[in-house]
């Protein structure tokens, strides 16, 4: 894991916005579509806001969700709602380039399967390899909607699955990328903001396999806004 430390959240978010813009520009120069998968949570919000201010040709960018809660897209707990407010509503991007879950489908497993079908078609029915995936990590070590205590390798050929968050979470029914799909991406970046997260950052760096975040491909980056963090 490559660790990048910043003095504050603004610097961290600016650096990641600039990095993302550069990656998109490279894809554009090569005549390729850029596939970007975004996570919810509070840590990446400022990054999304600053990304909206960058000069980017959004017509060559497809935006996907890493995971979602099984709620209406305008619900306060919806990841898509947050991403739309911080980024999508501020940029000139074709609606066909935005891939949200159809959470109105009653069955959570059918909702995941429907999303998987659309994603596979977007990648020409080849195994999807995303250019960049933005990840977060919870205090319990979960990432995406992959939680501790579950077997994260049984999905076989599935790339999106339904999961259930522990009882302490507000919304239990979840939709998420599989671990295999996340680890197949060209690049993955953890965005971790706030105090009191040194222990979980160290566990991710140590590749603690008791937590899902510790199972993420080691060729990933971690952006943190804690300049005093010392890697052990």
GROMACS .gro file of C-alpha atoms in nm:
model
  232
    1UNK     CA    1   0.000   0.000   0.000
    2UNK     CA    2   0.121   0.348  -0.088
    3UNK     CA    3   0.046   0.594   0.192
    4UNK     CA    4  -0.004   0.964   0.112
    5UNK     CA    5  -0.033   1.202   0.410
    6UNK     CA    6  -0.170   1.555   0.395
    7UNK     CA    7  -0.196   1.838   0.646
    8UNK     CA    8  -0.574   1.866   0.616
    9UNK     CA    9  -0.879   1.743   0.429
   10UNK     CA   10  -0.868   2.028   0.176
   11UNK     CA   11  -0.514   1.945   0.067
   12UNK     CA   12  -0.595   1.576   0.050
   13UNK     CA   13  -0.906   1.636  -0.159
   14UNK     CA   14  -0.729   1.879  -0.393
   15UNK     CA   15  -0.448   1.630  -0.453
   16UNK     CA   16  -0.690   1.348  -0.530
   17UNK     CA   17  -0.900   1.569  -0.761
   18UNK     CA   18  -0.587   1.666  -0.954
   19UNK     CA   19  -0.470   1.304  -0.971
   20UNK     CA   20  -0.810   1.191  -1.101
   21UNK     CA   21  -0.819   1.467  -1.361
   22UNK     CA   22  -0.474   1.363  -1.487
   23UNK     CA   23  -0.583   1.001  -1.521
   24UNK     CA   24  -0.893   1.104  -1.717
   25UNK     CA   25  -0.682   1.325  -1.943
   26UNK     CA   26  -0.454   1.032  -2.022
   27UNK     CA   27  -0.755   0.819  -2.120
   28UNK     CA   28  -0.889   1.101  -2.336
   29UNK     CA   29  -0.554   1.139  -2.516
   30UNK     CA   30  -0.569   0.768  -2.597
   31UNK     CA   31  -0.929   0.785  -2.719
   32UNK     CA   32  -1.059   0.568  -2.437
   33UNK     CA   33  -1.351   0.579  -2.196
   34UNK     CA   34  -1.258   0.632  -1.830
   35UNK     CA   35  -1.446   0.420  -1.577
   36UNK     CA   36  -1.473   0.573  -1.230
   37UNK     CA   37  -1.640   0.401  -0.934
   38UNK     CA   38  -1.732   0.613  -0.632
   39UNK     CA   39  -1.810   0.535  -0.269
   40UNK     CA   40  -2.036   0.703  -0.016
   41UNK     CA   41  -1.947   0.825   0.332
   42UNK     CA   42  -1.828   1.163   0.455
   43UNK     CA   43  -1.456   1.132   0.375
   44UNK     CA   44  -1.476   1.175  -0.007
   45UNK     CA   45  -1.741   1.450  -0.019
   46UNK     CA   46  -1.494   1.738  -0.046
   47UNK     CA   47  -1.297   1.547  -0.309
   48UNK     CA   48  -1.615   1.514  -0.518
   49UNK     CA   49  -1.689   1.885  -0.482
   50UNK     CA   50  -1.339   1.980  -0.596
   51UNK     CA   51  -1.345   1.725  -0.878
   52UNK     CA   52  -1.654   1.905  -1.012
   53UNK     CA   53  -1.442   2.221  -1.044
   54UNK     CA   54  -1.174   2.056  -1.256
   55UNK     CA   55  -1.174   2.102  -1.634
   56UNK     CA   56  -1.265   1.752  -1.742
   57UNK     CA   57  -1.430   1.615  -2.055
   58UNK     CA   58  -1.705   1.427  -1.872
   59UNK     CA   59  -1.839   1.284  -2.196
   60UNK     CA   60  -1.561   1.024  -2.188
   61UNK     CA   61  -1.622   0.930  -1.821
   62UNK     CA   62  -1.859   0.660  -1.700
   63UNK     CA   63  -1.947   0.689  -1.331
   64UNK     CA   64  -2.049   0.388  -1.123
   65UNK     CA   65  -2.120   0.320  -0.756
   66UNK     CA   66  -1.902   0.094  -0.545
   67UNK     CA   67  -2.197   0.017  -0.321
   68UNK     CA   68  -2.539   0.141  -0.224
   69UNK     CA   69  -2.798   0.113   0.050
   70UNK     CA   70  -3.131  -0.040  -0.052
   71UNK     CA   71  -3.323   0.287  -0.021
   72UNK     CA   72  -3.477   0.528  -0.274
   73UNK     CA   73  -3.214   0.731  -0.457
   74UNK     CA   74  -3.341   1.052  -0.298
   75UNK     CA   75  -3.322   0.908   0.054
   76UNK     CA   76  -3.093   1.074   0.309
   77UNK     CA   77  -2.891   0.750   0.341
   78UNK     CA   78  -2.845   0.700  -0.033
   79UNK     CA   79  -2.487   0.708  -0.158
   80UNK     CA   80  -2.612   0.820  -0.497
   81UNK     CA   81  -2.792   1.118  -0.342
   82UNK     CA   82  -2.469   1.237  -0.181
   83UNK     CA   83  -2.264   1.186  -0.498
   84UNK     CA   84  -2.525   1.365  -0.707
   85UNK     CA   85  -2.530   1.663  -0.472
   86UNK     CA   86  -2.150   1.691  -0.442
   87UNK     CA   87  -2.052   1.609  -0.801
   88UNK     CA   88  -2.306   1.498  -1.061
   89UNK     CA   89  -2.538   1.798  -1.032
   90UNK     CA   90  -2.243   2.031  -1.097
   91UNK     CA   91  -2.091   1.878  -1.409
   92UNK     CA   92  -2.189   1.845  -1.774
   93UNK     CA   93  -2.213   1.469  -1.807
   94UNK     CA   94  -2.458   1.269  -2.020
   95UNK     CA   95  -2.720   1.084  -1.818
   96UNK     CA   96  -2.622   0.767  -2.003
   97UNK     CA   97  -2.277   0.791  -1.845
   98UNK     CA   98  -2.418   0.767  -1.492
   99UNK     CA   99  -2.488   0.419  -1.357
  100UNK     CA  100  -2.704   0.419  -1.044
  101UNK     CA  101  -2.882   0.124  -0.888
  102UNK     CA  102  -3.250   0.071  -0.959
  103UNK     CA  103  -3.334   0.046  -0.590
  104UNK     CA  104  -3.706   0.041  -0.665
  105UNK     CA  105  -3.662  -0.329  -0.753
  106UNK     CA  106  -3.804  -0.503  -0.446
  107UNK     CA  107  -3.562  -0.794  -0.426
  108UNK     CA  108  -3.216  -0.682  -0.316
  109UNK     CA  109  -3.054  -0.977  -0.494
  110UNK     CA  110  -3.240  -0.899  -0.818
  111UNK     CA  111  -3.139  -0.535  -0.783
  112UNK     CA  112  -2.773  -0.639  -0.763
  113UNK     CA  113  -2.813  -0.874  -1.059
  114UNK     CA  114  -2.977  -0.602  -1.270
  115UNK     CA  115  -2.692  -0.360  -1.194
  116UNK     CA  116  -2.435  -0.626  -1.276
  117UNK     CA  117  -2.602  -0.686  -1.612
  118UNK     CA  118  -2.582  -0.315  -1.704
  119UNK     CA  119  -2.220  -0.289  -1.592
  120UNK     CA  120  -2.116  -0.591  -1.796
  121UNK     CA  121  -2.284  -0.442  -2.104
  122UNK     CA  122  -2.107  -0.109  -2.043
  123UNK     CA  123  -1.777  -0.297  -2.059
  124UNK     CA  124  -1.868  -0.481  -2.377
  125UNK     CA  125  -1.956  -0.803  -2.194
  126UNK     CA  126  -1.593  -0.841  -2.086
  127UNK     CA  127  -1.491  -0.870  -1.723
  128UNK     CA  128  -1.507  -0.509  -1.598
  129UNK     CA  129  -1.173  -0.351  -1.513
  130UNK     CA  130  -1.226  -0.005  -1.369
  131UNK     CA  131  -0.971   0.271  -1.424
  132UNK     CA  132  -1.015   0.404  -1.070
  133UNK     CA  133  -1.214   0.296  -0.767
  134UNK     CA  134  -1.256   0.526  -0.467
  135UNK     CA  135  -1.292   0.339  -0.138
  136UNK     CA  136  -1.361   0.424   0.222
  137UNK     CA  137  -1.315   0.224   0.539
  138UNK     CA  138  -1.532   0.205   0.849
  139UNK     CA  139  -1.416   0.178   1.211
  140UNK     CA  140  -1.494  -0.195   1.193
  141UNK     CA  141  -1.275  -0.238   0.885
  142UNK     CA  142  -1.554  -0.271   0.632
  143UNK     CA  143  -1.506  -0.129   0.285
  144UNK     CA  144  -1.771  -0.094   0.015
  145UNK     CA  145  -2.054  -0.293   0.178
  146UNK     CA  146  -1.828  -0.586   0.261
  147UNK     CA  147  -1.836  -0.644   0.635
  148UNK     CA  148  -1.618  -0.841   0.880
  149UNK     CA  149  -1.721  -1.193   0.964
  150UNK     CA  150  -1.834  -1.288   0.615
  151UNK     CA  151  -1.673  -1.506   0.350
  152UNK     CA  152  -1.580  -1.267   0.071
  153UNK     CA  153  -1.468  -1.527  -0.181
  154UNK     CA  154  -1.782  -1.731  -0.252
  155UNK     CA  155  -1.922  -1.508  -0.524
  156UNK     CA  156  -1.753  -1.698  -0.807
  157UNK     CA  157  -1.840  -1.508  -1.126
  158UNK     CA  158  -2.060  -1.241  -0.968
  159UNK     CA  159  -1.932  -0.885  -0.973
  160UNK     CA  160  -2.214  -0.723  -0.772
  161UNK     CA  161  -2.389  -0.892  -0.482
  162UNK     CA  162  -2.643  -0.820  -0.211
  163UNK     CA  163  -2.517  -0.807   0.147
  164UNK     CA  164  -2.654  -0.724   0.491
  165UNK     CA  165  -2.494  -0.473   0.724
  166UNK     CA  166  -2.473  -0.553   1.098
  167UNK     CA  167  -2.762  -0.446   1.318
  168UNK     CA  168  -2.590  -0.128   1.440
  169UNK     CA  169  -2.612   0.025   1.091
  170UNK     CA  170  -2.915   0.229   0.988
  171UNK     CA  171  -2.979   0.042   0.662
  172UNK     CA  172  -2.921  -0.332   0.658
  173UNK     CA  173  -2.989  -0.426   0.296
  174UNK     CA  174  -2.690  -0.337   0.079
  175UNK     CA  175  -2.563  -0.373  -0.277
  176UNK     CA  176  -2.191  -0.392  -0.337
  177UNK     CA  177  -1.903  -0.468  -0.567
  178UNK     CA  178  -1.737  -0.799  -0.495
  179UNK     CA  179  -1.387  -0.813  -0.354
  180UNK     CA  180  -1.265  -0.970  -0.679
  181UNK     CA  181  -1.403  -0.683  -0.887
  182UNK     CA  182  -1.246  -0.421  -0.663
  183UNK     CA  183  -0.910  -0.594  -0.669
  184UNK     CA  184  -0.914  -0.623  -1.049
  185UNK     CA  185  -0.926  -0.244  -1.101
  186UNK     CA  186  -0.630  -0.060  -1.249
  187UNK     CA  187  -0.616   0.170  -0.946
  188UNK     CA  188  -0.779   0.186  -0.602
  189UNK     CA  189  -0.759   0.475  -0.357
  190UNK     CA  190  -0.875   0.468   0.005
  191UNK     CA  191  -0.988   0.812   0.123
  192UNK     CA  192  -0.970   0.826   0.504
  193UNK     CA  193  -1.046   1.151   0.684
  194UNK     CA  194  -1.075   1.249   1.049
  195UNK     CA  195  -0.913   1.178   1.381
  196UNK     CA  196  -0.916   0.852   1.571
  197UNK     CA  197  -0.853   0.634   1.267
  198UNK     CA  198  -0.485   0.553   1.315
  199UNK     CA  199  -0.554   0.197   1.429
  200UNK     CA  200  -0.772   0.108   1.131
  201UNK     CA  201  -0.525   0.272   0.890
  202UNK     CA  202  -0.247   0.058   1.037
  203UNK     CA  203  -0.458  -0.255   1.002
  204UNK     CA  204  -0.519  -0.179   0.634
  205UNK     CA  205  -0.147  -0.117   0.582
  206UNK     CA  206  -0.069  -0.445   0.759
  207UNK     CA  207  -0.319  -0.623   0.533
  208UNK     CA  208  -0.508  -0.760   0.830
  209UNK     CA  209  -0.713  -1.033   0.666
  210UNK     CA  210  -0.970  -1.034   0.947
  211UNK     CA  211  -1.120  -0.717   0.798
  212UNK     CA  212  -1.240  -0.666   0.438
  213UNK     CA  213  -1.029  -0.350   0.393
  214UNK     CA  214  -0.723  -0.563   0.470
  215UNK     CA  215  -0.806  -0.789   0.176
  216UNK     CA  216  -0.782  -0.513  -0.081
  217UNK     CA  217  -0.508  -0.545  -0.343
  218UNK     CA  218  -0.179  -0.424  -0.194
  219UNK     CA  219  -0.112  -0.219  -0.507
  220UNK     CA  220  -0.349   0.050  -0.381
  221UNK     CA  221  -0.309   0.397  -0.231
  222UNK     CA  222  -0.431   0.543   0.096
  223UNK     CA  223  -0.494   0.917   0.120
  224UNK     CA  224  -0.519   1.047   0.477
  225UNK     CA  225  -0.548   1.394   0.631
  226UNK     CA  226  -0.351   1.303   0.942
  227UNK     CA  227   0.007   1.429   0.902
  228UNK     CA  228   0.108   1.296   1.244
  229UNK     CA  229   0.027   0.936   1.157
  230UNK     CA  230   0.336   0.716   1.189
  231UNK     CA  231   0.345   0.391   0.997
  232UNK     CA  232   0.465   0.108   1.217
   0.00000   0.00000   0.00000
